[in-house]
Coordinates of C-alpha atoms in Angstrom, one line a residue:
Chain D
X29 CA -24.5 -11.2 34.9
X30 CA -21.5 -9.0 35.0
X31 CA -20.1 -6.8 32.1
X32 CA -16.5 -5.2 31.3
X33 CA -17.1 -2.5 28.2
X34 CA -13.2 -0.7 27.9
X35 CA -13.8 3.5 27.5
X36 CA -12.7 5.1 24.7
X37 CA -10.8 8.1 25.8
X38 CA -7.0 9.9 24.8
X39 CA -6.0 10.1 28.2
X40 CA -7.8 13.9 28.4
X41 CA -11.3 12.8 27.1
X42 CA -14.2 9.9 27.2
X43 CA -14.5 9.5 24.0
X44 CA -18.7 10.4 22.9
X45 CA -18.8 6.5 21.4
X46 CA -18.3 5.1 24.5
X47 CA -21.6 6.0 26.0
X48 CA -23.2 4.2 22.4
X49 CA -20.9 1.0 23.2
X50 CA -22.5 1.2 27.3
X51 CA -25.7 1.0 25.5
X52 CA -24.9 -1.6 23.5
X53 CA -24.4 -3.0 27.2
X54 CA -27.5 -1.7 28.8
X55 CA -29.0 -4.0 26.1
X56 CA -27.4 -7.1 26.6
X57 CA -28.1 -6.8 30.8
X58 CA -26.4 -7.1 34.2
X59 CA -24.1 -5.2 36.4
X60 CA -21.6 -2.5 34.0
X61 CA -18.2 -2.1 35.0
X62 CA -16.0 0.7 33.0
X63 CA -12.0 0.2 32.7
X64 CA -10.5 3.4 31.7
X65 CA -6.7 2.4 30.5
X66 CA -3.8 5.3 30.4
X67 CA -2.0 7.7 31.6
X68 CA -2.8 10.8 33.5
X69 CA -6.5 10.4 32.5
X70 CA -8.3 11.0 36.2
X71 CA -10.3 13.4 33.7
X72 CA -11.5 10.0 31.9
X73 CA -12.2 9.0 35.3
X74 CA -14.4 11.5 36.6
X75 CA -16.3 11.5 33.7
X76 CA -16.6 7.7 32.8
X77 CA -17.7 7.8 36.7
X78 CA -20.8 10.7 35.6
X79 CA -22.2 7.6 32.8
X80 CA -25.5 6.2 33.0
X81 CA -25.7 2.3 33.8
X82 CA -22.2 2.0 35.1
X83 CA -21.7 0.8 38.5
X84 CA -18.0 0.9 38.4
X85 CA -15.5 2.5 37.3
X86 CA -12.5 0.3 37.5
X87 CA -8.4 3.0 36.5
X88 CA -4.9 1.8 36.1
X89 CA -3.4 4.4 35.3
X90 CA 0.4 3.8 34.3
X91 CA 2.4 5.0 31.7
X92 CA 2.2 1.5 30.3
X93 CA -1.3 2.1 29.0
X94 CA -0.2 5.8 27.5
X95 CA -0.7 4.6 23.8
X96 CA -2.7 2.1 24.6
X97 CA -0.8 -0.8 23.4
X98 CA -2.4 -3.4 22.0
X99 CA 0.6 -5.9 23.6
X100 CA -0.3 -4.5 27.0
X101 CA -4.1 -3.8 26.8
X102 CA -5.2 -7.2 26.2
X103 CA -2.6 -8.1 28.7
X104 CA -4.5 -5.9 31.8
X105 CA -8.0 -6.5 30.2
X106 CA -8.0 -10.3 29.6
X107 CA -6.0 -11.1 33.4
X108 CA -9.8 -8.8 34.9
X109 CA -11.7 -10.4 32.3
X110 CA -11.9 -13.5 35.0
X111 CA -15.3 -11.4 36.8
X112 CA -16.9 -11.1 34.1
X113 CA -19.2 -12.2 31.4
X114 CA -19.5 -10.3 28.7
X115 CA -16.0 -7.3 27.4
X116 CA -17.1 -5.4 25.4
X117 CA -16.2 -2.6 23.1
X118 CA -15.9 1.3 20.9
X119 CA -15.3 -0.7 16.8
X120 CA -12.6 1.8 17.2
X121 CA -8.8 1.3 15.9
X122 CA -8.1 0.9 19.6
X123 CA -11.0 -1.7 20.4
X124 CA -10.3 -3.1 17.1
X125 CA -6.9 -3.4 17.5
X126 CA -6.3 -5.2 21.4
X127 CA -10.1 -7.2 21.6
X128 CA -9.6 -9.9 19.3
X129 CA -6.5 -10.2 20.8
X130 CA -7.5 -10.2 24.7
X131 CA -10.4 -12.8 22.9
X132 CA -7.3 -15.3 21.7
X133 CA -6.0 -15.3 25.6
X134 CA -9.0 -16.2 27.0
X135 CA -9.7 -18.7 24.1
X136 CA -12.5 -17.1 22.7
X137 CA -13.9 -16.2 19.8
X138 CA -14.9 -12.3 19.2
X139 CA -18.8 -10.9 17.1
X140 CA -17.2 -8.0 15.4
X141 CA -18.9 -5.2 14.9
X142 CA -22.9 -5.9 16.5
X143 CA -25.5 -3.1 15.5
X144 CA -28.1 -4.7 18.1
X145 CA -28.1 -6.8 20.6
X146 CA -31.2 -10.1 20.8
X147 CA -30.3 -11.2 23.7
X148 CA -27.1 -11.9 25.6
X149 CA -25.5 -14.0 23.9
X150 CA -27.1 -13.5 20.3
X151 CA -25.7 -10.4 18.1
X152 CA -26.4 -8.9 15.2
X153 CA -23.5 -8.3 12.8
X154 CA -23.5 -6.5 9.0
X155 CA -21.2 -8.6 6.6
X156 CA -19.8 -8.9 3.1
X157 CA -19.6 -4.5 3.1
X158 CA -23.0 -4.3 5.2
X159 CA -24.8 -6.2 1.7
X160 CA -25.8 -8.8 4.6
X161 CA -27.2 -8.7 8.3
X162 CA -26.4 -11.8 10.4
X163 CA -27.8 -13.2 13.5
X164 CA -25.0 -15.2 15.2
X165 CA -24.7 -16.5 18.6
X166 CA -22.1 -16.7 20.8
X167 CA -21.2 -20.2 21.7
X168 CA -18.2 -19.4 24.4
X169 CA -18.3 -19.7 27.7
X170 CA -16.9 -15.7 27.4
X171 CA -18.6 -13.0 25.0
X172 CA -16.0 -10.8 23.5
X173 CA -17.5 -7.6 21.3
X174 CA -16.6 -4.6 20.0
X175 CA -20.1 -2.6 19.6
X176 CA -20.5 -0.6 15.7
X177 CA -21.9 2.8 17.6
X178 CA -24.6 4.2 14.9
X179 CA -26.0 0.9 15.8
X180 CA -27.1 3.1 19.2
X181 CA -28.5 5.5 21.1
X182 CA -26.4 7.2 23.3
X183 CA -26.6 7.3 26.8
X184 CA -27.7 10.3 28.7
X185 CA -24.1 11.3 31.4
X186 CA -26.4 11.3 35.0
X187 CA -25.0 8.2 36.8
X188 CA -22.2 8.7 39.7
X189 CA -20.0 5.5 40.2
X190 CA -17.4 4.9 42.6
X191 CA -14.2 5.2 40.8
X192 CA -11.4 2.1 42.1
X193 CA -8.1 2.4 41.3
X194 CA -5.9 -0.3 40.0
X195 CA -2.7 -1.3 41.0
X196 CA -1.6 -3.1 37.4
X197 CA 1.6 -2.5 35.1
X198 CA 1.0 -5.1 32.5
X199 CA 3.7 -4.4 30.3
X200 CA 5.0 -7.3 27.8
X201 CA 7.7 -4.8 26.1
X202 CA 8.3 -5.7 23.1
X203 CA 6.3 -3.0 21.7
X204 CA 7.0 1.2 21.8
X205 CA 5.0 3.8 20.4
X206 CA 6.9 6.5 18.2
X207 CA 5.5 9.1 17.6
X208 CA 1.6 10.4 16.7
X209 CA 0.8 12.5 13.3
X210 CA -2.5 13.5 13.9
X211 CA -5.3 15.3 11.4
X212 CA -5.8 18.4 13.8
X213 CA -9.6 19.6 12.3
X214 CA -11.7 22.5 14.1
X215 CA -15.1 20.8 12.7
X216 CA -16.9 18.2 14.3
X217 CA -15.9 14.6 14.8
X218 CA -16.6 12.4 10.9
X219 CA -17.5 9.8 13.9
X220 CA -20.5 11.8 15.7
X221 CA -21.4 14.8 13.4
X222 CA -25.0 15.8 12.5
X223 CA -24.5 16.5 8.9
X224 CA -21.3 15.2 6.7
X225 CA -20.3 16.6 3.5
X226 CA -18.2 14.1 1.5
X227 CA -16.1 15.0 -1.9
X228 CA -15.4 12.1 -4.0
X229 CA -12.8 12.0 -7.1
X230 CA -15.5 14.6 -8.5
X231 CA -13.8 17.3 -7.0
X232 CA -10.7 16.7 -8.9
X233 CA -8.2 18.0 -6.0
X234 CA -7.2 19.0 -2.8
X235 CA -7.4 22.4 -3.4
X236 CA -11.9 22.2 -4.3
X237 CA -11.8 20.0 -1.0
X238 CA -11.7 23.9 0.2
X239 CA -16.1 24.2 -1.5
X240 CA -16.6 21.9 1.4
X241 CA -15.5 23.8 3.9
X242 CA -18.0 26.9 3.6
X243 CA -20.6 24.9 3.3
X244 CA -19.8 22.7 6.5
X245 CA -19.0 25.4 8.8
X246 CA -22.8 26.8 7.5
X247 CA -24.1 23.3 8.4
X248 CA -21.6 22.6 11.7
X249 CA -21.1 19.7 9.5
X250 CA -17.7 17.5 9.8
X251 CA -16.1 16.5 6.0
X252 CA -15.9 13.6 5.0
X253 CA -14.2 11.9 2.0
X254 CA -14.5 8.7 -0.8
X255 CA -11.5 6.1 -0.6
X256 CA -10.9 7.4 -4.4
X257 CA -10.4 10.8 -3.2
X258 CA -7.7 10.1 -0.6
X259 CA -6.4 8.5 -2.9
X260 CA -5.1 10.1 -5.4
X261 CA -4.4 12.7 -2.3
X262 CA -6.7 15.4 -2.6
X263 CA -7.4 14.3 1.7
X264 CA -6.4 12.4 4.5
X265 CA -7.4 8.6 5.5
X266 CA -8.8 9.3 8.4
X267 CA -11.8 11.4 6.3
X268 CA -12.2 8.8 4.4
X269 CA -16.2 7.1 4.6
X270 CA -16.9 3.4 4.5
X271 CA -16.1 -0.8 4.7
X272 CA -12.6 0.0 5.7
X273 CA -12.4 4.0 7.2
X274 CA -15.0 5.3 9.3
X275 CA -18.8 3.9 9.4
X276 CA -20.7 7.0 9.7
X277 CA -25.0 7.0 10.1
X278 CA -25.8 11.2 10.3
X279 CA -29.3 12.7 10.0
X280 CA -27.8 13.9 6.9
X281 CA -25.4 12.7 4.2
X282 CA -24.4 14.4 1.3
X283 CA -22.2 13.7 -0.8
X284 CA -20.1 15.0 -4.1
X285 CA -19.1 13.7 -6.5
X286 CA -19.1 10.8 -4.6
X287 CA -20.3 7.3 -7.0
X288 CA -21.5 5.0 -4.7
X289 CA -20.0 1.7 -5.4
X290 CA -20.2 -0.7 -2.7
X291 CA -17.5 0.1 0.1
X292 CA -18.4 3.6 -0.2
X293 CA -22.3 3.1 0.5
X294 CA -20.7 1.1 3.4
X295 CA -19.8 3.5 5.3
X296 CA -23.2 5.3 5.0
X297 CA -25.9 3.6 4.0
X298 CA -26.9 3.9 7.3
X299 CA -27.6 7.7 7.8
X300 CA -31.1 9.5 7.7
X301 CA -31.4 11.6 4.3
X302 CA -28.9 10.8 1.7
X303 CA -28.5 13.8 -0.9
X304 CA -26.4 13.0 -4.6
X305 CA -25.1 15.5 -6.1
X306 CA -23.4 14.4 -9.0
X307 CA -23.3 14.8 -13.2
X308 CA -23.5 11.7 -14.2
X309 CA -27.6 10.3 -13.6
X310 CA -26.7 7.0 -13.3
X311 CA -24.6 6.8 -11.3
X312 CA -25.0 4.2 -8.4
X313 CA -25.2 7.1 -5.4
X314 CA -28.8 7.4 -6.7
X315 CA -29.9 4.5 -5.7
X316 CA -29.6 5.9 -1.9
X317 CA -30.5 8.7 -2.5
X318 CA -33.4 10.6 -1.4
X319 CA -32.2 13.6 -2.7
X320 CA -30.6 13.7 -5.5
X321 CA -29.6 17.0 -8.3
X322 CA -27.4 15.8 -11.0
X323 CA -25.7 18.8 -12.0
X324 CA -22.0 19.8 -11.8
X325 CA -20.5 19.9 -8.1
X326 CA -18.3 23.5 -9.6
X327 CA -22.0 24.9 -10.1
X328 CA -23.9 23.6 -7.3
X329 CA -21.4 23.9 -4.4
X330 CA -20.8 27.7 -4.5
X331 CA -25.2 28.2 -5.3
X332 CA -25.6 25.5 -2.5
X333 CA -23.0 27.1 0.3
X334 CA -24.7 30.6 -1.1
X335 CA -28.7 29.8 -0.4
X336 CA -27.8 28.2 3.5
Chain C
X8 CA 14.8 -13.6 7.4
X9 CA 11.5 -15.0 7.1
X10 CA 7.6 -13.9 5.6
X11 CA 4.6 -15.8 6.2
X12 CA 1.6 -14.6 4.3
X13 CA -2.1 -15.5 5.5
X14 CA -4.2 -14.9 2.1
X15 CA -8.2 -15.4 2.2
X16 CA -10.2 -17.0 -1.2
X17 CA -13.5 -14.6 -0.9
X18 CA -15.9 -13.1 -3.1
X19 CA -14.7 -10.2 -5.9
X20 CA -15.2 -7.3 -4.0
X21 CA -17.2 -6.0 -6.6
X22 CA -19.5 -8.5 -7.0
X23 CA -22.6 -7.3 -6.1
X24 CA -24.1 -10.3 -2.9
X25 CA -27.3 -12.1 -3.1
X26 CA -28.9 -13.2 0.9
X27 CA -30.2 -17.3 0.0
X28 CA -34.2 -17.1 0.3
X29 CA -34.3 -19.1 2.6
X30 CA -31.3 -16.9 5.3
X31 CA -29.5 -19.4 5.6
X32 CA -26.0 -17.5 4.2
X33 CA -25.6 -15.5 1.4
X34 CA -25.7 -16.6 -2.3
X35 CA -22.3 -18.2 -3.8
X36 CA -22.5 -21.1 -5.5
X37 CA -21.4 -19.6 -9.1
X38 CA -20.2 -16.0 -7.8
X39 CA -16.5 -14.7 -9.3
X40 CA -14.1 -15.4 -6.0
X41 CA -10.1 -14.2 -5.9
X42 CA -8.2 -13.2 -3.4
X43 CA -9.2 -10.9 -0.5
X44 CA -7.7 -7.1 -2.0
X45 CA -5.7 -6.7 1.9
X46 CA -4.3 -10.0 1.4
X47 CA -3.1 -9.2 -1.9
X48 CA -1.4 -5.8 -0.1
X49 CA 0.0 -8.5 1.9
X50 CA 1.8 -10.9 -0.3
X51 CA 2.6 -7.3 -2.5
X52 CA 4.9 -6.0 1.0
X53 CA 5.9 -9.1 1.6
X54 CA 7.6 -9.5 -2.9
X55 CA 8.8 -5.5 -1.9
X56 CA 10.7 -6.4 1.0
X57 CA 11.9 -9.3 -0.6
X58 CA 13.4 -8.0 -3.3
X59 CA 14.7 -5.1 -1.0
X60 CA 16.9 -7.8 0.0
X61 CA 15.4 -8.4 3.4
X62 CA 13.4 -11.3 3.4
X63 CA 15.1 -14.7 1.7
X64 CA 11.8 -16.3 1.2
X65 CA 8.2 -16.0 0.9
X66 CA 5.4 -17.7 2.3
X67 CA 2.2 -18.0 1.5
X68 CA -0.4 -20.3 3.3
X69 CA -4.4 -20.9 3.2
X70 CA -7.4 -23.0 4.7
X71 CA -9.4 -24.2 3.4
X72 CA -10.5 -27.0 0.5
X73 CA -8.9 -27.2 -3.0
X74 CA -10.4 -24.5 -4.5
X75 CA -7.8 -21.6 -2.7
X76 CA -5.1 -23.3 -4.2
X77 CA -6.3 -21.3 -7.4
X78 CA -6.1 -17.6 -4.9
X79 CA -1.8 -19.6 -3.4
X80 CA -1.1 -19.6 -7.8
X81 CA -1.7 -16.1 -7.8
X82 CA -0.4 -15.6 -5.0
X83 CA 3.4 -17.7 -5.5
X84 CA 2.7 -15.8 -9.4
X85 CA 2.9 -12.3 -7.5
X86 CA 6.2 -13.5 -6.1
X87 CA 5.7 -15.9 -2.8
X88 CA 8.3 -18.9 -2.8
X89 CA 5.8 -21.3 -1.9
X90 CA 2.5 -22.3 -0.3
X91 CA 1.0 -24.1 1.9
X92 CA -2.9 -25.0 1.5
X93 CA -4.6 -26.1 5.0
X94 CA -7.2 -28.7 4.0
X95 CA -10.9 -28.9 5.2
X96 CA -14.4 -28.1 4.5
X97 CA -15.3 -26.7 7.3
X98 CA -15.7 -22.9 7.5
X99 CA -14.1 -21.7 10.4
X100 CA -14.2 -18.8 13.2
X101 CA -11.4 -16.7 14.2
X102 CA -10.2 -17.9 16.6
X103 CA -9.9 -21.4 14.6
X104 CA -8.1 -20.1 12.0
X105 CA -5.8 -18.0 14.6
X106 CA -4.8 -21.7 16.2
X107 CA -4.4 -23.3 13.6
X108 CA -1.8 -20.4 12.1
X109 CA -0.2 -20.7 15.2
X110 CA 0.9 -24.3 14.3
X111 CA 2.5 -23.4 10.6
X112 CA 4.4 -20.4 12.9
X113 CA 5.6 -22.9 15.0
X114 CA 7.0 -25.0 11.8
X115 CA 8.3 -21.8 9.9
X116 CA 9.7 -20.0 12.2
X117 CA 9.1 -16.7 10.6
X118 CA 10.4 -13.4 11.7
X119 CA 6.8 -12.5 9.8
X120 CA 4.1 -12.8 10.0
X121 CA 2.1 -10.0 7.3
X122 CA -2.2 -10.9 7.3
X123 CA -4.7 -8.2 5.3
X124 CA -6.4 -6.3 7.9
X125 CA -9.7 -7.7 7.4
X126 CA -11.8 -9.9 5.4
X127 CA -14.6 -8.6 2.8
X128 CA -17.1 -11.1 3.4
X129 CA -16.4 -11.8 7.6
X130 CA -15.8 -7.8 7.8
X131 CA -14.1 -9.8 11.0
X132 CA -10.8 -7.7 11.5
X133 CA -9.9 -10.5 14.0
X134 CA -6.7 -12.8 13.1
X135 CA -3.8 -11.4 12.4
X136 CA -4.5 -9.8 16.7
X137 CA -5.2 -13.4 17.9
X138 CA -2.2 -14.6 15.7
X139 CA -0.1 -12.6 17.6
X140 CA -2.0 -13.6 21.0
X141 CA -1.5 -16.6 20.2
X142 CA 2.5 -16.8 19.7
X143 CA 2.8 -14.0 21.6
X144 CA 4.0 -11.9 19.6
X145 CA 3.8 -7.6 19.2
X146 CA 1.3 -6.4 16.4
X147 CA 1.5 -4.0 13.9
X148 CA -2.2 -3.7 12.3
X149 CA -3.8 -1.6 10.0
X150 CA -0.6 -0.7 8.9
X151 CA 0.2 2.2 6.3
X152 CA 4.0 2.1 6.3
X153 CA 6.3 -1.0 7.5
X154 CA 10.3 -0.6 7.6
X155 CA 12.3 -2.7 9.2
X156 CA 15.5 -1.8 10.6
X157 CA 17.6 -4.6 12.6
X158 CA 16.1 -6.4 15.3
X159 CA 12.7 -4.5 15.2
X160 CA 10.4 -3.5 12.9
X161 CA 8.7 0.5 12.4
X162 CA 5.3 0.4 11.6
X163 CA 2.4 3.2 10.6
X164 CA -0.8 2.6 11.3
X165 CA -4.0 3.9 10.5
X166 CA -6.2 5.3 13.7
X167 CA -8.9 6.9 14.1
X168 CA -7.1 10.4 14.3
X169 CA -4.9 10.1 11.6
X170 CA -1.3 8.5 11.7
X171 CA 0.6 6.4 14.1
X172 CA 4.0 4.9 14.2
X173 CA 5.5 2.1 17.1
X174 CA 8.4 0.1 17.5
X175 CA 7.8 -4.0 17.2
X176 CA 10.0 -6.1 18.2
X177 CA 10.7 -8.7 15.6
X178 CA 9.4 -11.8 15.4
X179 CA 6.3 -9.0 14.2
X180 CA 2.6 -9.2 12.4
X181 CA 1.5 -6.6 10.8
X182 CA -1.7 -6.5 9.0
X183 CA -2.9 -4.3 6.1
X184 CA -4.6 -1.5 5.4
X185 CA -5.6 0.0 1.6
X186 CA -2.6 2.5 1.6
X187 CA 0.0 -0.4 2.5
X188 CA 0.8 -0.2 -1.4
X189 CA -0.3 -0.9 -4.8
X190 CA -0.4 -4.9 -5.9
X191 CA 1.3 -5.5 -9.2
X192 CA -0.4 -8.1 -11.7
X193 CA 1.1 -11.2 -12.4
X194 CA 2.7 -11.5 -15.8
X195 CA 1.1 -14.4 -17.7
X196 CA 5.4 -15.9 -17.8
X197 CA 5.4 -15.7 -14.3
X198 CA 1.6 -17.3 -13.6
X199 CA 2.9 -20.3 -15.2
X200 CA 6.4 -20.0 -13.6
X201 CA 3.6 -20.4 -10.5
X202 CA 2.5 -23.5 -11.2
X203 CA 6.2 -25.1 -11.1
X204 CA 6.6 -24.0 -7.6
X205 CA 6.0 -26.3 -4.1
X206 CA 2.3 -26.3 -2.6
X207 CA 2.2 -28.7 -0.1
X208 CA -1.2 -29.3 1.6
X209 CA -2.0 -30.6 4.6
X210 CA -4.9 -31.1 6.8
X211 CA -6.7 -29.4 8.4
X212 CA -7.6 -32.2 10.5
X213 CA -4.0 -33.7 11.2
X214 CA -3.0 -30.7 13.1
X215 CA -4.8 -31.7 16.1
X216 CA -6.5 -28.4 17.3
X217 CA -10.1 -28.4 18.9
X218 CA -12.0 -26.7 15.8
X219 CA -15.3 -27.3 17.0
X220 CA -17.0 -23.5 16.1
X221 CA -17.7 -21.2 18.6
X222 CA -20.8 -18.9 16.6
X223 CA -24.1 -20.5 15.7
X224 CA -25.0 -18.4 11.9
X225 CA -28.6 -18.2 12.8
X226 CA -29.0 -16.3 10.0
X227 CA -28.6 -13.9 7.7
X228 CA -31.2 -11.4 6.0
X229 CA -31.0 -8.6 2.7
X230 CA -30.4 -5.5 4.7
X231 CA -33.5 -2.9 4.7
X232 CA -33.5 -2.1 2.1
X233 CA -33.7 2.4 1.4
X234 CA -37.1 4.0 -0.2
X235 CA -36.2 5.6 -3.7
X236 CA -35.6 9.2 -3.5
X237 CA -36.6 12.2 -5.8
X238 CA -34.4 14.2 -8.4
X239 CA -34.4 17.9 -8.1
X240 CA -34.0 20.1 -10.5
X241 CA -32.1 23.1 -9.0
X242 CA -31.0 24.0 -5.4
X243 CA -33.5 25.7 -4.5
X244 CA -35.6 22.9 -4.5
X245 CA -32.8 21.1 -2.7
X246 CA -32.9 23.8 0.1
X247 CA -36.7 23.6 0.3
X248 CA -36.9 19.4 0.3
X249 CA -34.1 19.7 3.3
X250 CA -35.4 22.3 5.1
X251 CA -39.5 22.0 5.2
X252 CA -39.8 18.4 3.8
X253 CA -36.9 15.8 5.7
X254 CA -35.5 18.8 8.5
X255 CA -33.8 18.0 8.8
X256 CA -31.6 21.6 8.5
X257 CA -32.5 25.0 10.1

């Protein structure tokens, strides 16, 4: 059996979630190749060649793949897929964007967001915002899969795979990149942080998120938010944790002024330890919190920062 | 220009689902159903484009049994001009849904198809992208802004690290994120008017597509329950527990 794993990257850095996606590929079993599609992405290819379990790195370095537009990347991956039984990508926005396109071009359905592998054709995935766990068998000849990285542990980076340059340029010509507005942060990446502190509607405004920053700095934590906080304009959308935002599973998740709606819980309830700080003792967040503190966050946060 | 909006009938987002005792699936008997929230945003966006004068006709389509006509009537009450129900009792895999929608696209020739980015029941996030692949159209997924500019559409997308804007040549596919717009409520007069708007029913079987299942649902189980936690009385106690009991901070 052979598996093609799509490397998640930004042309300069291989994303840590890719290491977890390779762990899912190892659970399926077989010869694992990794595809790096991008532009000026040699550093990514070298990082990919060190990923444990990967035997070959295919590099498609071409301007057509600079922004990893779905129209162009899906054509490349579909062409390569002829030689593989499984095609796998991380369930982040890039993979979610182009992989179903690959599946359709191959005339198969996709198995999205798997959290466990039962066998080479049977996978476990959450449905209904994580309120049910489905075990699904794929009946298609080729398996197109996206992996929820919180379900797997990262593999080591002690490998030495062969790097093979591909001379490909699949440009569909019907889409183009205009611009990016990226959020810049010194803090750890939300998806990869071992501690996350999140604020909700109870923060009242964007200014008050500063109260979380001191604590985040002391703990080396990432800062997240509930949809209510994002919709109210307190913080940008890429900080949203939940069914429609990012899925996190840190060692410690601190929810501040978050009631705990189903859609928010979907994004964080696999955290190892959950702490809730909320002034409403009836808030549903307390039903999943390991440690709950019923208190006004405006008193509790400065005190917490002082005691860390 | 014509816009096609595929919508899905799903469990209401506020309902806490229950897994059936035999683990065959979730229990949907006597559960409140509604239009998928992302699909509602898609309808709203299409109606706003019509109100802005860019779009002349909005067609809603849904695949399912007769009960999904209720959601199509909701879309009509929100401002869609007509509706198509593709009748089937089967719970179809995304690829088969996309193939049926491809046929509708061929018949109706819309310039723009707007779908929700995912259904809150299956959480697949596939159909829009698959339809784009099958029709050969470009795609703007997870859209938080859509701007039509001549023969192109500019789509601002919500990506992991922020926002990305791309330009697509029409005809194109857009899938909606939550922040694209705030859907309106249907007024009573509009609900009454919607009852007289055209709703065509077509049988899925008549499209001549092989709709054989691609997946086999082996079982559905409830997620692992978290153990009940404790309520601490003070910040001191919280910090002490996190350091010494949970050992997650030092």
